[in-house]
């Protein structure tokens, strides 16, 4: 797997669904990397046992939720221009939300709009996370054809997209398999210089709550990391903390990465201790090479409706899953 693609790992994952043959060719290597990263994170977790418990404040609460099963005719007036492009007559349903519902609502406590940008590929993606539906819609551009695309992810980690050949929505749980679901967050934590021990603790907490592990990848980060994680004595020397103005507030917390080759990288929190920006600058890193990117988080009301979809397994998926579970 080419390390120069790490900054837009999620975009790569989304676009390869439309090129199954190319994806399968690289799948074995990605699976091996997933296992290696999991082992490394387990080691990091043991070293970082002094890190504060980061999950308690997240796993509280709950609220009344809305029914997410509607047809296009019932909801079209509430959809934006891009969503109106979905085929007429499309039905919406969210069966994954029926599984472990209360735990999901306790964990995911706010709606978020997330924008991400990769300078090398001049690529943009906007993701809309709905805490009521515990589902995400992502709008992006196919890097090969330039065509605009929309996909969905639900709370069990199903990736859902429209299949023009079959003229229906299909879904795959490939990325939610053991190892695969942790691979992207682990790689992102390393590339973006996030506290890897905290990311791994988030994984363990999700598993303990019966949740899918990082089903929304980088969109899961606001529900895991907080400013205090960067102040932990075991990793505090990796960052330089400062208070700056941002989004109308004078007391935002900025953690600048001090590691050589990552000058210019920082993680920013607002005055409510919410993650609002990850700025990535990588220069000649032995693992990730060079690149620039930015992820921004905006806490605003979002509505996502999940299209009804038929599960479609990729060739060899069951065999791969069995092999990864045995490791």
C-alpha positions as a Python dict, from the first residue, in 0.01 Angstrom:
ca = {
    (1, 'X'): (0, 0, 0),
    (2, 'X'): (153, 334, -101),
    (3, 'X'): (210, 544, 209),
    (4, 'X'): (161, 870, 19),
    (5, 'X'): (-211, 790, 14),
    (6, 'X'): (-247, 792, 394),
    (7, 'X'): (-376, 1149, 424),
    (8, 'X'): (-683, 1063, 217),
    (9, 'X'): (-726, 706, 336),
    (10, 'X'): (-1099, 748, 372),
    (11, 'X'): (-1139, 891, 22),
    (12, 'X'): (-941, 598, -115),
    (13, 'X'): (-1165, 352, 68),
    (14, 'X'): (-1475, 516, -72),
    (15, 'X'): (-1362, 531, -432),
    (16, 'X'): (-1221, 179, -455),
    (17, 'X'): (-1567, 36, -397),
    (18, 'X'): (-1633, 128, -759),
    (19, 'X'): (-1322, -62, -869),
    (20, 'X'): (-1352, -398, -694),
    (21, 'X'): (-1084, -574, -896),
    (22, 'X'): (-815, -318, -814),
    (23, 'X'): (-917, -313, -450),
    (24, 'X'): (-900, -689, -409),
    (25, 'X'): (-553, -686, -558),
    (26, 'X'): (-433, -471, -265),
    (27, 'X'): (-657, -619, 3),
    (28, 'X'): (-415, -880, 131),
    (29, 'X'): (-146, -622, 197),
    (30, 'X'): (-395, -394, 373),
    (31, 'X'): (-508, -679, 595),
    (32, 'X'): (-148, -752, 692),
    (33, 'X'): (-95, -385, 774),
    (34, 'X'): (-411, -387, 985),
    (35, 'X'): (-283, -669, 1199),
    (36, 'X'): (57, -502, 1235),
    (37, 'X'): (-101, -172, 1337),
    (38, 'X'): (-325, -344, 1591),
    (39, 'X'): (-22, -507, 1752),
    (40, 'X'): (163, -176, 1762),
    (41, 'X'): (-135, -1, 1919),
    (42, 'X'): (-168, -270, 2183),
    (43, 'X'): (197, -210, 2271),
    (44, 'X'): (138, 165, 2282),
    (45, 'X'): (-162, 113, 2507),
    (46, 'X'): (45, -84, 2757),
    (47, 'X'): (312, 186, 2761),
    (48, 'X'): (47, 456, 2807),
    (49, 'X'): (-145, 306, 3099),
    (50, 'X'): (-116, 637, 3279),
    (51, 'X'): (-340, 808, 3024),
    (52, 'X'): (-665, 935, 3174),
    (53, 'X'): (-988, 752, 3105),
    (54, 'X'): (-1127, 937, 2804),
    (55, 'X'): (-1464, 781, 2754),
    (56, 'X'): (-1683, 841, 3063),
    (57, 'X'): (-1801, 1186, 2963),
    (58, 'X'): (-1898, 1059, 2619),
    (59, 'X'): (-2105, 761, 2725),
    (60, 'X'): (-2375, 960, 2903),
    (61, 'X'): (-2709, 1092, 2800),
    (62, 'X'): (-2959, 994, 2534),
    (63, 'X'): (-3251, 1168, 2372),
    (64, 'X'): (-3573, 1113, 2189),
    (65, 'X'): (-3511, 992, 1837),
    (66, 'X'): (-3696, 1013, 1512),
    (67, 'X'): (-3807, 739, 1277),
    (68, 'X'): (-3567, 713, 986),
    (69, 'X'): (-3783, 494, 759),
    (70, 'X'): (-3941, 706, 487),
    (71, 'X'): (-3980, 713, 110),
    (72, 'X'): (-3845, 974, -125),
    (73, 'X'): (-4193, 1110, -182),
    (74, 'X'): (-4235, 1188, 188),
    (75, 'X'): (-3902, 1359, 238),
    (76, 'X'): (-3801, 1521, -89),
    (77, 'X'): (-3888, 1874, 25),
    (78, 'X'): (-3645, 1839, 315),
    (79, 'X'): (-3349, 1721, 108),
    (80, 'X'): (-3079, 1943, -36),
    (81, 'X'): (-3001, 1961, -406),
    (82, 'X'): (-2741, 1684, -399),
    (83, 'X'): (-2967, 1437, -220),
    (84, 'X'): (-3249, 1507, -466),
    (85, 'X'): (-3031, 1337, -727),
    (86, 'X'): (-3107, 995, -579),
    (87, 'X'): (-3343, 784, -790),
    (88, 'X'): (-3713, 859, -758),
    (89, 'X'): (-3891, 594, -554),
    (90, 'X'): (-3590, 518, -336),
    (91, 'X'): (-3694, 394, 6),
    (92, 'X'): (-3509, 479, 323),
    (93, 'X'): (-3452, 248, 616),
    (94, 'X'): (-3196, 217, 894),
    (95, 'X'): (-3201, -140, 1026),
    (96, 'X'): (-2859, -108, 1193),
    (97, 'X'): (-2998, 147, 1438),
    (98, 'X'): (-3221, -122, 1589),
    (99, 'X'): (-2912, -299, 1721),
    (100, 'X'): (-2780, -172, 2057),
    (101, 'X'): (-2968, 153, 2005),
    (102, 'X'): (-2933, 309, 2351),
    (103, 'X'): (-2558, 252, 2361),
    (104, 'X'): (-2519, 418, 2022),
    (105, 'X'): (-2722, 720, 2126),
    (106, 'X'): (-2522, 749, 2448),
    (107, 'X'): (-2193, 743, 2258),
    (108, 'X'): (-2277, 967, 1963),
    (109, 'X'): (-2406, 1285, 2125),
    (110, 'X'): (-2398, 1554, 1855),
    (111, 'X'): (-2447, 1615, 1485),
    (112, 'X'): (-2130, 1705, 1294),
    (113, 'X'): (-2049, 1832, 946),
    (114, 'X'): (-1693, 1740, 853),
    (115, 'X'): (-1489, 1876, 564),
    (116, 'X'): (-1160, 1720, 459),
    (117, 'X'): (-906, 1832, 202),
    (118, 'X'): (-590, 1677, 61),
    (119, 'X'): (-355, 1919, -114),
    (120, 'X'): (-162, 1659, -314),
    (121, 'X'): (-470, 1526, -490),
    (122, 'X'): (-666, 1852, -471),
    (123, 'X'): (-951, 1646, -331),
    (124, 'X'): (-1238, 1751, -109),
    (125, 'X'): (-1494, 1552, 84),
    (126, 'X'): (-1784, 1664, 299),
    (127, 'X'): (-1940, 1424, 549),
    (128, 'X'): (-2263, 1478, 739),
    (129, 'X'): (-2305, 1282, 1061),
    (130, 'X'): (-2654, 1255, 1213),
    (131, 'X'): (-2646, 1154, 1581),
    (132, 'X'): (-3017, 1068, 1577),
    (133, 'X'): (-2981, 824, 1289),
    (134, 'X'): (-2623, 734, 1389),
    (135, 'X'): (-2545, 745, 1019),
    (136, 'X'): (-2325, 946, 785),
    (137, 'X'): (-2353, 1074, 429),
    (138, 'X'): (-2036, 1158, 237),
    (139, 'X'): (-2014, 1370, -78),
    (140, 'X'): (-1692, 1355, -278),
    (141, 'X'): (-1550, 1328, -629),
    (142, 'X'): (-1436, 1011, -801),
    (143, 'X'): (-1060, 1059, -838),
    (144, 'X'): (-1057, 870, -1169),
    (145, 'X'): (-1362, 1005, -1350),
    (146, 'X'): (-1422, 1339, -1180),
    (147, 'X'): (-1785, 1245, -1123),
    (148, 'X'): (-1958, 1356, -801),
    (149, 'X'): (-2045, 1066, -573),
    (150, 'X'): (-2248, 1017, -257),
    (151, 'X'): (-2220, 728, -16),
    (152, 'X'): (-2355, 641, 328),
    (153, 'X'): (-2223, 466, 637),
    (154, 'X'): (-2447, 328, 910),
    (155, 'X'): (-2384, 247, 1275),
    (156, 'X'): (-2277, -112, 1206),
    (157, 'X'): (-2012, 4, 960),
    (158, 'X'): (-2199, -84, 641),
    (159, 'X'): (-2080, 118, 342),
    (160, 'X'): (-2380, 198, 121),
    (161, 'X'): (-2370, 332, -234),
    (162, 'X'): (-2578, 328, -551),
    (163, 'X'): (-2492, 56, -801),
    (164, 'X'): (-2586, 188, -1148),
    (165, 'X'): (-2546, -155, -1308),
    (166, 'X'): (-2796, -313, -1072),
    (167, 'X'): (-2998, 10, -1041),
    (168, 'X'): (-3024, -22, -665),
    (169, 'X'): (-2835, 62, -348),
    (170, 'X'): (-2600, -205, -220),
    (171, 'X'): (-2404, -226, 103),
    (172, 'X'): (-2090, -402, 217),
    (173, 'X'): (-1949, -471, 562),
    (174, 'X'): (-1599, -524, 427),
    (175, 'X'): (-1451, -225, 608),
    (176, 'X'): (-1613, -327, 938),
    (177, 'X'): (-1434, -662, 952),
    (178, 'X'): (-1186, -735, 1234),
    (179, 'X'): (-862, -549, 1171),
    (180, 'X'): (-997, -352, 876),
    (181, 'X'): (-1218, -134, 1099),
    (182, 'X'): (-918, -30, 1306),
    (183, 'X'): (-670, 2, 1023),
    (184, 'X'): (-772, 346, 895),
    (185, 'X'): (-805, 514, 1240),
    (186, 'X'): (-467, 368, 1345),
    (187, 'X'): (-297, 494, 1032),
    (188, 'X'): (-464, 832, 1062),
    (189, 'X'): (-358, 863, 1426),
    (190, 'X'): (2, 796, 1325),
    (191, 'X'): (-2, 1031, 1028),
    (192, 'X'): (-190, 1311, 1204),
    (193, 'X'): (9, 1271, 1529),
    (194, 'X'): (-296, 1208, 1745),
    (195, 'X'): (-251, 1030, 2080),
    (196, 'X'): (-246, 671, 1957),
    (197, 'X'): (-304, 531, 2305),
    (198, 'X'): (-627, 730, 2327),
    (199, 'X'): (-741, 611, 1985),
    (200, 'X'): (-685, 253, 2096),
    (201, 'X'): (-869, 314, 2424),
    (202, 'X'): (-1159, 440, 2216),
    (203, 'X'): (-1158, 114, 2025),
    (204, 'X'): (-1169, -87, 2346),
    (205, 'X'): (-1451, 126, 2484),
    (206, 'X'): (-1653, 81, 2164),
    (207, 'X'): (-1607, -294, 2181),
    (208, 'X'): (-1708, -296, 2548),
    (209, 'X'): (-2027, -104, 2466),
    (210, 'X'): (-2106, -346, 2184),
    (211, 'X'): (-2051, -80, 1917),
    (212, 'X'): (-1889, -114, 1578),
    (213, 'X'): (-1526, 1, 1597),
    (214, 'X'): (-1473, 339, 1433),
    (215, 'X'): (-1743, 286, 1169),
    (216, 'X'): (-1716, 652, 1065),
    (217, 'X'): (-1335, 663, 1075),
    (218, 'X'): (-1212, 1025, 1114),
    (219, 'X'): (-1566, 1137, 1193),
    (220, 'X'): (-1546, 924, 1508),
    (221, 'X'): (-1255, 1126, 1646),
    (222, 'X'): (-1466, 1406, 1805),
    (223, 'X'): (-1631, 1143, 2026),
    (224, 'X'): (-1298, 1007, 2148),
    (225, 'X'): (-1027, 1271, 2184),
    (226, 'X'): (-1023, 1574, 2414),
    (227, 'X'): (-761, 1841, 2501),
    (228, 'X'): (-660, 1663, 2822),
    (229, 'X'): (-530, 1368, 2623),
    (230, 'X'): (-261, 1591, 2470),
    (231, 'X'): (-164, 1716, 2817),
    (232, 'X'): (-98, 1371, 2958),
    (233, 'X'): (252, 1365, 3105),
    (234, 'X'): (353, 1065, 2896),
    (235, 'X'): (299, 1244, 2563),
    (236, 'X'): (279, 1615, 2648),
    (237, 'X'): (631, 1679, 2518),
    (238, 'X'): (511, 1588, 2168),
    (239, 'X'): (302, 1906, 2150),
    (240, 'X'): (326, 2278, 2221),
    (241, 'X'): (2, 2411, 2365),
    (242, 'X'): (-119, 2766, 2305),
    (243, 'X'): (-443, 2962, 2332),
    (244, 'X'): (-566, 3126, 2014),
    (245, 'X'): (-879, 3288, 1875),
    (246, 'X'): (-1104, 3071, 1661),
    (247, 'X'): (-1466, 3075, 1549),
    (248, 'X'): (-1553, 3379, 1753),
    (249, 'X'): (-1382, 3266, 2071),
    (250, 'X'): (-1055, 3388, 2224),
    (251, 'X'): (-973, 3073, 2421),
    (252, 'X'): (-935, 2786, 2178),
    (253, 'X'): (-668, 2526, 2261),
    (254, 'X'): (-409, 2459, 1990),
    (255, 'X'): (-168, 2167, 2014),
    (256, 'X'): (117, 2212, 1767),
    (257, 'X'): (316, 1901, 1677),
    (258, 'X'): (685, 1949, 1755),
    (259, 'X'): (820, 1637, 1585),
    (260, 'X'): (1066, 1702, 1306),
    (261, 'X'): (908, 1661, 964),
    (262, 'X'): (565, 1754, 1096),
    (263, 'X'): (619, 2126, 1153),
    (264, 'X'): (294, 2307, 1084),
    (265, 'X'): (74, 2018, 1199),
    (266, 'X'): (-166, 2096, 1481),
    (267, 'X'): (-489, 1987, 1647),
    (268, 'X'): (-740, 2253, 1753),
    (269, 'X'): (-1023, 2250, 2008),
    (270, 'X'): (-1285, 2518, 2068),
    (271, 'X'): (-1375, 2675, 2404),
    (272, 'X'): (-1612, 2384, 2472),
    (273, 'X'): (-1324, 2136, 2433),
    (274, 'X'): (-1468, 2008, 2106),
    (275, 'X'): (-1235, 1897, 1827),
    (276, 'X'): (-1268, 2147, 1543),
    (277, 'X'): (-959, 2105, 1324),
    (278, 'X'): (-678, 1865, 1240),
    (279, 'X'): (-415, 2026, 1020),
    (280, 'X'): (-163, 1787, 868),
    (281, 'X'): (180, 1872, 728),
    (282, 'X'): (415, 1583, 658),
    (283, 'X'): (763, 1624, 512),
    (284, 'X'): (978, 1328, 411),
    (285, 'X'): (836, 1095, 671),
    (286, 'X'): (983, 742, 630),
    (287, 'X'): (635, 588, 652),
    (288, 'X'): (400, 855, 511),
    (289, 'X'): (633, 1049, 278),
    (290, 'X'): (508, 1409, 223),
    (291, 'X'): (171, 1576, 202),
    (292, 'X'): (-68, 1835, 339),
    (293, 'X'): (-428, 1809, 443),
    (294, 'X'): (-694, 1945, 673),
    (295, 'X'): (-1004, 1812, 848),
    (296, 'X'): (-1253, 2056, 1000),
    (297, 'X'): (-1546, 1975, 1230),
    (298, 'X'): (-1860, 2190, 1253),
    (299, 'X'): (-2121, 2114, 1519),
    (300, 'X'): (-2451, 2192, 1351),
    (301, 'X'): (-2782, 2021, 1293),
    (302, 'X'): (-2764, 1752, 1025),
    (303, 'X'): (-3020, 1508, 888),
    (304, 'X'): (-2914, 1188, 714),
    (305, 'X'): (-3153, 931, 573),
    (306, 'X'): (-3010, 593, 481),
    (307, 'X'): (-3128, 435, 155),
    (308, 'X'): (-3260, 82, 180),
    (309, 'X'): (-2984, -142, 45),
    (310, 'X'): (-2913, -504, -38),
    (311, 'X'): (-2599, -650, 116),
    (312, 'X'): (-2343, -753, -143),
    (313, 'X'): (-2030, -936, -37),
    (314, 'X'): (-1715, -903, -240),
    (315, 'X'): (-1544, -1209, -377),
    (316, 'X'): (-1350, -1387, -103),
    (317, 'X'): (-1484, -1165, 177),
    (318, 'X'): (-1599, -1451, 402),
    (319, 'X'): (-1266, -1630, 364),
    (320, 'X'): (-1075, -1312, 440),
    (321, 'X'): (-1290, -1247, 748),
    (322, 'X'): (-1228, -1598, 878),
    (323, 'X'): (-854, -1556, 828),
    (324, 'X'): (-843, -1222, 1006),
    (325, 'X'): (-1049, -1352, 1298),
    (326, 'X'): (-800, -1638, 1344),
    (327, 'X'): (-506, -1396, 1379),
}
